[in-house]
């Protein structure tokens, strides 16, 4: 429920009362107003999904442009005579219980802090995320998402487009572009300093760190995360759910990938930087696209009927542009996904053949420990680089004949030159056999 208070300019009292009576609203009038420009103040309760209709009707009689209206969230109204006719309530395509357009605009603007605060919080979030990625610490990365104030700008752009609010739209766009830029630059600075003073973990491939690797070679699942964040963000805003939780989800789609861009650039791994940047852009576009579609489906429109056409054109143009850019950027994501699927299928096929070979009584006691495919470093779309077969068994080590049969079995599933490595581990898990490598299809 909402409790609405409207200041009525002198001479407009009858028009306001007529609207309220036509809408069957019980109201209270106060004629003591400090500003002489206003004749009275009227107060009345409304269901949340009826506020937009009533305020629009009052706007038609001149209330709203030269008067102030305050909408208060009422926890409870103890009365059986305050029910507003449900047939008059706004009905969105995604349920009717939504906040009014006026409240939506105010909340979208309220979630966007002043630019100095926004820039500072985004920078701090990016620095924390960069540290978390370098330390391979999921907890620290999650903490960086909580700090980031990204939900406001992400939703302000879409809200401003749908309801034809140019100021809100441009603010959201500027904040989003600035936020991504600040996050990447902050990550580059911290990663460069870390590398310069030698604080990075020694002797490892930096992009092989688990928290970082998944962001420099993203797959199509990243798109689903961003689309879900956009839809959830709008629903949280329009249905009065927790924006904080959804804000973390939006930050999860943007801040760690932006930090990954900075780390990859600092280490000079530009292919990985491209992969992470593609993820940042795809996630940003996906969040905006999902928010636009969800808001339009919920039937949010401008108050002015003449502005509806403009808003529709803007929404279609923005959705089309973001959709086309998403499709263009999906190429590397699709490529990475196909490579991962190919690797998974190869592992499954080879493991089946390895088990068949080991079923031979001549190799009694030898078992398969793992079959894995290692990908190359050609980011962002990696290729199959090496097939590793790990065996365990008696201490005398692997039989050369067994190695040859395993390599031959793997060959049947390999379509391009790839190194097949067979590693042997003793049954007590002490490695004694080392590794035996054999090239497949000419090898490398």
PDB file of N, CA, C and O in Angstrom, residues 234-300:
ATOM      1  N   UNK A 234      15.587  -5.685 -12.725  1.00  0.00           N
ATOM      2  CA  UNK A 234      14.332  -4.968 -12.990  1.00  0.00           C
ATOM      3  C   UNK A 234      13.224  -5.462 -12.072  1.00  0.00           C
ATOM      4  O   UNK A 234      12.451  -4.669 -11.510  1.00  0.00           O
ATOM      5  N   UNK A 235      13.113  -6.774 -11.911  1.00  0.00           N
ATOM      6  CA  UNK A 235      12.065  -7.309 -11.047  1.00  0.00           C
ATOM      7  C   UNK A 235      12.250  -6.858  -9.601  1.00  0.00           C
ATOM      8  O   UNK A 235      11.283  -6.569  -8.903  1.00  0.00           O
ATOM      9  N   UNK A 236      13.488  -6.791  -9.143  1.00  0.00           N
ATOM     10  CA  UNK A 236      13.729  -6.319  -7.779  1.00  0.00           C
ATOM     11  C   UNK A 236      13.344  -4.858  -7.630  1.00  0.00           C
ATOM     12  O   UNK A 236      12.855  -4.432  -6.578  1.00  0.00           O
ATOM     13  N   UNK A 237      13.558  -4.087  -8.695  1.00  0.00           N
ATOM     14  CA  UNK A 237      13.243  -2.663  -8.654  1.00  0.00           C
ATOM     15  C   UNK A 237      11.743  -2.425  -8.733  1.00  0.00           C
ATOM     16  O   UNK A 237      11.199  -1.577  -8.019  1.00  0.00           O
ATOM     17  N   UNK A 238      11.057  -3.166  -9.583  1.00  0.00           N
ATOM     18  CA  UNK A 238       9.627  -2.926  -9.801  1.00  0.00           C
ATOM     19  C   UNK A 238       8.738  -3.671  -8.824  1.00  0.00           C
ATOM     20  O   UNK A 238       7.563  -3.339  -8.684  1.00  0.00           O
ATOM     21  N   UNK A 239       9.270  -4.688  -8.154  1.00  0.00           N
ATOM     22  CA  UNK A 239       8.458  -5.468  -7.211  1.00  0.00           C
ATOM     23  C   UNK A 239       8.902  -5.276  -5.770  1.00  0.00           C
ATOM     24  O   UNK A 239       8.508  -6.028  -4.893  1.00  0.00           O
ATOM     25  N   UNK A 240       9.759  -4.295  -5.515  1.00  0.00           N
ATOM     26  CA  UNK A 240      10.198  -3.967  -4.160  1.00  0.00           C
ATOM     27  C   UNK A 240      10.878  -5.147  -3.470  1.00  0.00           C
ATOM     28  O   UNK A 240      10.653  -5.424  -2.308  1.00  0.00           O
ATOM     29  N   UNK A 241      11.722  -5.846  -4.215  1.00  0.00           N
ATOM     30  CA  UNK A 241      12.528  -6.907  -3.629  1.00  0.00           C
ATOM     31  C   UNK A 241      13.885  -6.327  -3.233  1.00  0.00           C
ATOM     32  O   UNK A 241      14.125  -5.135  -3.399  1.00  0.00           O
ATOM     33  N   UNK A 242      14.770  -7.156  -2.749  1.00  0.00           N
ATOM     34  CA  UNK A 242      16.072  -6.667  -2.276  1.00  0.00           C
ATOM     35  C   UNK A 242      16.978  -6.319  -3.453  1.00  0.00           C
ATOM     36  O   UNK A 242      17.417  -7.209  -4.190  1.00  0.00           O
ATOM     37  N   UNK A 243      17.247  -5.015  -3.633  1.00  0.00           N
ATOM     38  CA  UNK A 243      18.162  -4.610  -4.702  1.00  0.00           C
ATOM     39  C   UNK A 243      19.606  -4.953  -4.379  1.00  0.00           C
ATOM     40  O   UNK A 243      20.429  -5.116  -5.274  1.00  0.00           O
ATOM     41  N   UNK A 244      19.924  -5.075  -3.085  1.00  0.00           N
ATOM     42  CA  UNK A 244      21.311  -5.325  -2.691  1.00  0.00           C
ATOM     43  C   UNK A 244      21.803  -6.662  -3.222  1.00  0.00           C
ATOM     44  O   UNK A 244      22.914  -6.768  -3.762  1.00  0.00           O
ATOM     45  N   UNK A 245      20.965  -7.693  -3.098  1.00  0.00           N
ATOM     46  CA  UNK A 245      21.381  -9.026  -3.550  1.00  0.00           C
ATOM     47  C   UNK A 245      21.557  -9.037  -5.057  1.00  0.00           C
ATOM     48  O   UNK A 245      22.529  -9.584  -5.585  1.00  0.00           O
ATOM     49  N   UNK A 246      20.610  -8.423  -5.774  1.00  0.00           N
ATOM     50  CA  UNK A 246      20.707  -8.377  -7.233  1.00  0.00           C
ATOM     51  C   UNK A 246      21.885  -7.506  -7.652  1.00  0.00           C
ATOM     52  O   UNK A 246      22.539  -7.770  -8.667  1.00  0.00           O
ATOM     53  N   UNK A 247      22.179  -6.467  -6.863  1.00  0.00           N
ATOM     54  CA  UNK A 247      23.336  -5.628  -7.161  1.00  0.00           C
ATOM     55  C   UNK A 247      24.631  -6.426  -7.126  1.00  0.00           C
ATOM     56  O   UNK A 247      25.536  -6.201  -7.945  1.00  0.00           O
ATOM     57  N   UNK A 248      24.724  -7.372  -6.203  1.00  0.00           N
ATOM     58  CA  UNK A 248      25.906  -8.244  -6.140  1.00  0.00           C
ATOM     59  C   UNK A 248      25.989  -9.094  -7.402  1.00  0.00           C
ATOM     60  O   UNK A 248      27.065  -9.312  -7.958  1.00  0.00           O
ATOM     61  N   UNK A 249      24.833  -9.562  -7.879  1.00  0.00           N
ATOM     62  CA  UNK A 249      24.822 -10.400  -9.083  1.00  0.00           C
ATOM     63  C   UNK A 249      25.277  -9.598 -10.306  1.00  0.00           C
ATOM     64  O   UNK A 249      26.037 -10.090 -11.144  1.00  0.00           O
ATOM     65  N   UNK A 250      24.811  -8.357 -10.411  1.00  0.00           N
ATOM     66  CA  UNK A 250      25.240  -7.508 -11.522  1.00  0.00           C
ATOM     67  C   UNK A 250      26.738  -7.223 -11.426  1.00  0.00           C
ATOM     68  O   UNK A 250      27.471  -7.270 -12.421  1.00  0.00           O
ATOM     69  N   UNK A 251      27.204  -6.942 -10.210  1.00  0.00           N
ATOM     70  CA  UNK A 251      28.633  -6.697 -10.019  1.00  0.00           C
ATOM     71  C   UNK A 251      29.454  -7.934 -10.354  1.00  0.00           C
ATOM     72  O   UNK A 251      30.557  -7.839 -10.891  1.00  0.00           O
ATOM     73  N   UNK A 252      28.901  -9.121 -10.062  1.00  0.00           N
ATOM     74  CA  UNK A 252      29.617 -10.365 -10.363  1.00  0.00           C
ATOM     75  C   UNK A 252      29.843 -10.518 -11.858  1.00  0.00           C
ATOM     76  O   UNK A 252      30.828 -11.127 -12.290  1.00  0.00           O
ATOM     77  N   UNK A 253      28.922  -9.965 -12.660  1.00  0.00           N
ATOM     78  CA  UNK A 253      29.044 -10.079 -14.114  1.00  0.00           C
ATOM     79  C   UNK A 253      30.001  -9.047 -14.695  1.00  0.00           C
ATOM     80  O   UNK A 253      30.398  -9.178 -15.857  1.00  0.00           O
ATOM     81  N   UNK A 254      30.381  -8.031 -13.917  1.00  0.00           N
ATOM     82  CA  UNK A 254      31.162  -6.937 -14.483  1.00  0.00           C
ATOM     83  C   UNK A 254      32.519  -6.704 -13.818  1.00  0.00           C
ATOM     84  O   UNK A 254      33.533  -6.532 -14.514  1.00  0.00           O
ATOM     85  N   UNK A 255      32.562  -6.678 -12.497  1.00  0.00           N
ATOM     86  CA  UNK A 255      33.788  -6.280 -11.810  1.00  0.00           C
ATOM     87  C   UNK A 255      34.921  -7.307 -11.957  1.00  0.00           C
ATOM     88  O   UNK A 255      36.039  -6.947 -12.382  1.00  0.00           O
ATOM     89  N   UNK A 256      34.727  -8.595 -11.649  1.00  0.00           N
ATOM     90  CA  UNK A 256      35.846  -9.547 -11.822  1.00  0.00           C
ATOM     91  C   UNK A 256      36.358  -9.629 -13.260  1.00  0.00           C
ATOM     92  O   UNK A 256      37.582  -9.663 -13.457  1.00  0.00           O
ATOM     93  N   UNK A 257      35.492  -9.640 -14.293  1.00  0.00           N
ATOM     94  CA  UNK A 257      36.037  -9.632 -15.657  1.00  0.00           C
ATOM     95  C   UNK A 257      36.841  -8.376 -15.970  1.00  0.00           C
ATOM     96  O   UNK A 257      37.859  -8.443 -16.669  1.00  0.00           O
ATOM     97  N   UNK A 258      36.378  -7.220 -15.472  1.00  0.00           N
ATOM     98  CA  UNK A 258      37.136  -5.984 -15.692  1.00  0.00           C
ATOM     99  C   UNK A 258      38.503  -6.060 -15.014  1.00  0.00           C
ATOM    100  O   UNK A 258      39.518  -5.616 -15.567  1.00  0.00           O
ATOM    101  N   UNK A 259      38.539  -6.651 -13.816  1.00  0.00           N
ATOM    102  CA  UNK A 259      39.817  -6.838 -13.127  1.00  0.00           C
ATOM    103  C   UNK A 259      40.704  -7.804 -13.901  1.00  0.00           C
ATOM    104  O   UNK A 259      41.927  -7.626 -13.976  1.00  0.00           O
ATOM    105  N   UNK A 260      40.097  -8.825 -14.502  1.00  0.00           N
ATOM    106  CA  UNK A 260      40.862  -9.787 -15.303  1.00  0.00           C
ATOM    107  C   UNK A 260      41.497  -9.114 -16.514  1.00  0.00           C
ATOM    108  O   UNK A 260      42.617  -9.452 -16.919  1.00  0.00           O
ATOM    109  N   UNK A 261      40.778  -8.151 -17.106  1.00  0.00           N
ATOM    110  CA  UNK A 261      41.345  -7.391 -18.231  1.00  0.00           C
ATOM    111  C   UNK A 261      42.621  -6.684 -17.786  1.00  0.00           C
ATOM    112  O   UNK A 261      43.662  -6.741 -18.460  1.00  0.00           O
ATOM    113  N   UNK A 262      42.551  -6.010 -16.640  1.00  0.00           N
ATOM    114  CA  UNK A 262      43.711  -5.276 -16.138  1.00  0.00           C
ATOM    115  C   UNK A 262      44.896  -6.185 -15.852  1.00  0.00           C
ATOM    116  O   UNK A 262      46.043  -5.850 -16.172  1.00  0.00           O
ATOM    117  N   UNK A 263      44.636  -7.357 -15.257  1.00  0.00           N
ATOM    118  CA  UNK A 263      45.724  -8.288 -14.940  1.00  0.00           C
ATOM    119  C   UNK A 263      46.374  -8.809 -16.223  1.00  0.00           C
ATOM    120  O   UNK A 263      47.609  -8.857 -16.336  1.00  0.00           O
ATOM    121  N   UNK A 264      45.543  -9.203 -17.190  1.00  0.00           N
ATOM    122  CA  UNK A 264      46.079  -9.741 -18.443  1.00  0.00           C
ATOM    123  C   UNK A 264      46.901  -8.696 -19.188  1.00  0.00           C
ATOM    124  O   UNK A 264      47.955  -8.999 -19.755  1.00  0.00           O
ATOM    125  N   UNK A 265      46.442  -7.451 -19.197  1.00  0.00           N
ATOM    126  CA  UNK A 265      47.186  -6.377 -19.851  1.00  0.00           C
ATOM    127  C   UNK A 265      48.525  -6.165 -19.156  1.00  0.00           C
ATOM    128  O   UNK A 265      49.572  -6.012 -19.803  1.00  0.00           O
ATOM    129  N   UNK A 266      48.506  -6.159 -17.827  1.00  0.00           N
ATOM    130  CA  UNK A 266      49.746  -5.938 -17.071  1.00  0.00           C
ATOM    131  C   UNK A 266      50.770  -7.034 -17.319  1.00  0.00           C
ATOM    132  O   UNK A 266      51.971  -6.790 -17.311  1.00  0.00           O
ATOM    133  N   UNK A 267      50.305  -8.259 -17.545  1.00  0.00           N
ATOM    134  CA  UNK A 267      51.211  -9.379 -17.797  1.00  0.00           C
ATOM    135  C   UNK A 267      51.541  -9.520 -19.280  1.00  0.00           C
ATOM    136  O   UNK A 267      52.278 -10.414 -19.663  1.00  0.00           O
ATOM    137  N   UNK A 268      50.974  -8.660 -20.108  1.00  0.00           N
ATOM    138  CA  UNK A 268      51.254  -8.715 -21.530  1.00  0.00           C
ATOM    139  C   UNK A 268      50.601  -9.880 -22.249  1.00  0.00           C
ATOM    140  O   UNK A 268      51.006 -10.239 -23.355  1.00  0.00           O
ATOM    141  N   UNK A 269      49.567 -10.463 -21.654  1.00  0.00           N
ATOM    142  CA  UNK A 269      48.854 -11.584 -22.288  1.00  0.00           C
ATOM    143  C   UNK A 269      47.620 -10.991 -22.961  1.00  0.00           C
ATOM    144  O   UNK A 269      46.511 -11.039 -22.431  1.00  0.00           O
ATOM    145  N   UNK A 270      47.819 -10.423 -24.123  1.00  0.00           N
ATOM    146  CA  UNK A 270      46.777  -9.612 -24.741  1.00  0.00           C
ATOM    147  C   UNK A 270      45.609 -10.440 -25.271  1.00  0.00           C
ATOM    148  O   UNK A 270      44.482  -9.956 -25.340  1.00  0.00           O
ATOM    149  N   UNK A 271      45.869 -11.693 -25.654  1.00  0.00           N
ATOM    150  CA  UNK A 271      44.764 -12.556 -26.064  1.00  0.00           C
ATOM    151  C   UNK A 271      43.801 -12.799 -24.920  1.00  0.00           C
ATOM    152  O   UNK A 271      42.578 -12.761 -25.078  1.00  0.00           O
ATOM    153  N   UNK A 272      44.363 -13.033 -23.719  1.00  0.00           N
ATOM    154  CA  UNK A 272      43.527 -13.213 -22.536  1.00  0.00           C
ATOM    155  C   UNK A 272      42.792 -11.926 -22.182  1.00  0.00           C
ATOM    156  O   UNK A 272      41.638 -11.953 -21.747  1.00  0.00           O
ATOM    157  N   UNK A 273      43.454 -10.784 -22.392  1.00  0.00           N
ATOM    158  CA  UNK A 273      42.805  -9.495 -22.127  1.00  0.00           C
ATOM    159  C   UNK A 273      41.613  -9.297 -23.054  1.00  0.00           C
ATOM    160  O   UNK A 273      40.560  -8.791 -22.640  1.00  0.00           O
ATOM    161  N   UNK A 274      41.775  -9.702 -24.304  1.00  0.00           N
ATOM    162  CA  UNK A 274      40.661  -9.598 -25.259  1.00  0.00           C
ATOM    163  C   UNK A 274      39.498 -10.477 -24.806  1.00  0.00           C
ATOM    164  O   UNK A 274      38.336 -10.073 -24.839  1.00  0.00           O
ATOM    165  N   UNK A 275      39.809 -11.704 -24.354  1.00  0.00           N
ATOM    166  CA  UNK A 275      38.754 -12.595 -23.885  1.00  0.00           C
ATOM    167  C   UNK A 275      37.990 -12.018 -22.712  1.00  0.00           C
ATOM    168  O   UNK A 275      36.754 -12.059 -22.667  1.00  0.00           O
ATOM    169  N   UNK A 276      38.711 -11.454 -21.744  1.00  0.00           N
ATOM    170  CA  UNK A 276      38.054 -10.862 -20.589  1.00  0.00           C
ATOM    171  C   UNK A 276      37.257  -9.620 -20.980  1.00  0.00           C
ATOM    172  O   UNK A 276      36.169  -9.366 -20.450  1.00  0.00           O
ATOM    173  N   UNK A 277      37.787  -8.824 -21.925  1.00  0.00           N
ATOM    174  CA  UNK A 277      37.082  -7.627 -22.369  1.00  0.00           C
ATOM    175  C   UNK A 277      35.800  -7.990 -23.107  1.00  0.00           C
ATOM    176  O   UNK A 277      34.777  -7.306 -22.960  1.00  0.00           O
ATOM    177  N   UNK A 278      35.843  -9.048 -23.895  1.00  0.00           N
ATOM    178  CA  UNK A 278      34.625  -9.523 -24.556  1.00  0.00           C
ATOM    179  C   UNK A 278      33.573  -9.887 -23.514  1.00  0.00           C
ATOM    180  O   UNK A 278      32.388  -9.568 -23.662  1.00  0.00           O
ATOM    181  N   UNK A 279      34.013 -10.542 -22.443  1.00  0.00           N
ATOM    182  CA  UNK A 279      33.083 -10.910 -21.376  1.00  0.00           C
ATOM    183  C   UNK A 279      32.474  -9.673 -20.726  1.00  0.00           C
ATOM    184  O   UNK A 279      31.261  -9.631 -20.454  1.00  0.00           O
ATOM    185  N   UNK A 280      33.289  -8.644 -20.474  1.00  0.00           N
ATOM    186  CA  UNK A 280      32.778  -7.400 -19.877  1.00  0.00           C
ATOM    187  C   UNK A 280      31.717  -6.775 -20.783  1.00  0.00           C
ATOM    188  O   UNK A 280      30.625  -6.384 -20.324  1.00  0.00           O
ATOM    189  N   UNK A 281      32.015  -6.684 -22.072  1.00  0.00           N
ATOM    190  CA  UNK A 281      31.088  -6.042 -23.003  1.00  0.00           C
ATOM    191  C   UNK A 281      29.808  -6.855 -23.181  1.00  0.00           C
ATOM    192  O   UNK A 281      28.703  -6.300 -23.195  1.00  0.00           O
ATOM    193  N   UNK A 282      29.953  -8.170 -23.322  1.00  0.00           N
ATOM    194  CA  UNK A 282      28.768  -9.022 -23.479  1.00  0.00           C
ATOM    195  C   UNK A 282      27.878  -8.935 -22.249  1.00  0.00           C
ATOM    196  O   UNK A 282      26.644  -8.830 -22.356  1.00  0.00           O
ATOM    197  N   UNK A 283      28.474  -8.964 -21.068  1.00  0.00           N
ATOM    198  CA  UNK A 283      27.684  -8.873 -19.841  1.00  0.00           C
ATOM    199  C   UNK A 283      26.991  -7.529 -19.714  1.00  0.00           C
ATOM    200  O   UNK A 283      25.821  -7.452 -19.323  1.00  0.00           O
ATOM    201  N   UNK A 284      27.693  -6.451 -20.048  1.00  0.00           N
ATOM    202  CA  UNK A 284      27.086  -5.118 -19.982  1.00  0.00           C
ATOM    203  C   UNK A 284      25.905  -5.015 -20.939  1.00  0.00           C
ATOM    204  O   UNK A 284      24.810  -4.533 -20.566  1.00  0.00           O
ATOM    205  N   UNK A 285      26.091  -5.454 -22.169  1.00  0.00           N
ATOM    206  CA  UNK A 285      25.010  -5.407 -23.160  1.00  0.00           C
ATOM    207  C   UNK A 285      23.851  -6.304 -22.751  1.00  0.00           C
ATOM    208  O   UNK A 285      22.679  -5.932 -22.913  1.00  0.00           O
ATOM    209  N   UNK A 286      24.151  -7.476 -22.221  1.00  0.00           N
ATOM    210  CA  UNK A 286      23.106  -8.422 -21.836  1.00  0.00           C
ATOM    211  C   UNK A 286      22.256  -7.873 -20.702  1.00  0.00           C
ATOM    212  O   UNK A 286      21.022  -8.024 -20.705  1.00  0.00           O
ATOM    213  N   UNK A 287      22.893  -7.255 -19.724  1.00  0.00           N
ATOM    214  CA  UNK A 287      22.148  -6.671 -18.601  1.00  0.00           C
ATOM    215  C   UNK A 287      21.212  -5.578 -19.101  1.00  0.00           C
ATOM    216  O   UNK A 287      20.029  -5.517 -18.720  1.00  0.00           O
ATOM    217  N   UNK A 288      21.705  -4.709 -19.978  1.00  0.00           N
ATOM    218  CA  UNK A 288      20.870  -3.635 -20.507  1.00  0.00           C
ATOM    219  C   UNK A 288      19.750  -4.178 -21.385  1.00  0.00           C
ATOM    220  O   UNK A 288      18.604  -3.698 -21.318  1.00  0.00           O
ATOM    221  N   UNK A 289      20.053  -5.162 -22.217  1.00  0.00           N
ATOM    222  CA  UNK A 289      19.042  -5.752 -23.097  1.00  0.00           C
ATOM    223  C   UNK A 289      17.930  -6.406 -22.278  1.00  0.00           C
ATOM    224  O   UNK A 289      16.740  -6.189 -22.539  1.00  0.00           O
ATOM    225  N   UNK A 290      18.305  -7.207 -21.289  1.00  0.00           N
ATOM    226  CA  UNK A 290      17.316  -7.891 -20.463  1.00  0.00           C
ATOM    227  C   UNK A 290      16.466  -6.890 -19.676  1.00  0.00           C
ATOM    228  O   UNK A 290      15.252  -7.069 -19.529  1.00  0.00           O
ATOM    229  N   UNK A 291      17.104  -5.834 -19.182  1.00  0.00           N
ATOM    230  CA  UNK A 291      16.359  -4.823 -18.424  1.00  0.00           C
ATOM    231  C   UNK A 291      15.366  -4.096 -19.322  1.00  0.00           C
ATOM    232  O   UNK A 291      14.203  -3.849 -18.929  1.00  0.00           O
ATOM    233  N   UNK A 292      15.765  -3.743 -20.533  1.00  0.00           N
ATOM    234  CA  UNK A 292      14.867  -3.074 -21.476  1.00  0.00           C
ATOM    235  C   UNK A 292      13.637  -3.925 -21.780  1.00  0.00           C
ATOM    236  O   UNK A 292      12.493  -3.460 -21.697  1.00  0.00           O
ATOM    237  N   UNK A 293      13.886  -5.168 -22.142  1.00  0.00           N
ATOM    238  CA  UNK A 293      12.779  -6.063 -22.513  1.00  0.00           C
ATOM    239  C   UNK A 293      11.835  -6.285 -21.327  1.00  0.00           C
ATOM    240  O   UNK A 293      10.612  -6.271 -21.481  1.00  0.00           O
ATOM    241  N   UNK A 294      12.393  -6.471 -20.146  1.00  0.00           N
ATOM    242  CA  UNK A 294      11.564  -6.729 -18.965  1.00  0.00           C
ATOM    243  C   UNK A 294      10.720  -5.512 -18.605  1.00  0.00           C
ATOM    244  O   UNK A 294       9.529  -5.640 -18.277  1.00  0.00           O
ATOM    245  N   UNK A 295      11.293  -4.325 -18.668  1.00  0.00           N
ATOM    246  CA  UNK A 295      10.534  -3.110 -18.362  1.00  0.00           C
ATOM    247  C   UNK A 295       9.412  -2.878 -19.374  1.00  0.00           C
ATOM    248  O   UNK A 295       8.289  -2.514 -19.005  1.00  0.00           O
ATOM    249  N   UNK A 296       9.708  -3.101 -20.661  1.00  0.00           N
ATOM    250  CA  UNK A 296       8.675  -2.890 -21.675  1.00  0.00           C
ATOM    251  C   UNK A 296       7.568  -3.937 -21.524  1.00  0.00           C
ATOM    252  O   UNK A 296       6.392  -3.635 -21.699  1.00  0.00           O
ATOM    253  N   UNK A 297       7.943  -5.174 -21.195  1.00  0.00           N
ATOM    254  CA  UNK A 297       6.948  -6.226 -20.994  1.00  0.00           C
ATOM    255  C   UNK A 297       6.064  -5.937 -19.783  1.00  0.00           C
ATOM    256  O   UNK A 297       4.901  -6.335 -19.744  1.00  0.00           O
ATOM    257  N   UNK A 298       6.607  -5.217 -18.806  1.00  0.00           N
ATOM    258  CA  UNK A 298       5.837  -4.840 -17.623  1.00  0.00           C
ATOM    259  C   UNK A 298       4.945  -3.625 -17.891  1.00  0.00           C
ATOM    260  O   UNK A 298       4.302  -3.118 -16.971  1.00  0.00           O
ATOM    261  N   UNK A 299       4.939  -3.147 -19.142  1.00  0.00           N
ATOM    262  CA  UNK A 299       4.064  -2.059 -19.598  1.00  0.00           C
ATOM    263  C   UNK A 299       4.360  -0.721 -18.941  1.00  0.00           C
ATOM    264  O   UNK A 299       3.445   0.056 -18.641  1.00  0.00           O
ATOM    265  N   UNK A 300       5.637  -0.437 -18.715  1.00  0.00           N
ATOM    266  CA  UNK A 300       6.009   0.910 -18.285  1.00  0.00           C
ATOM    267  C   UNK A 300       6.076   1.800 -19.515  1.00  0.00           C
ATOM    268  O   UNK A 300       6.745   1.476 -20.502  1.00  0.00           O
TER     269      UNK A 300
END
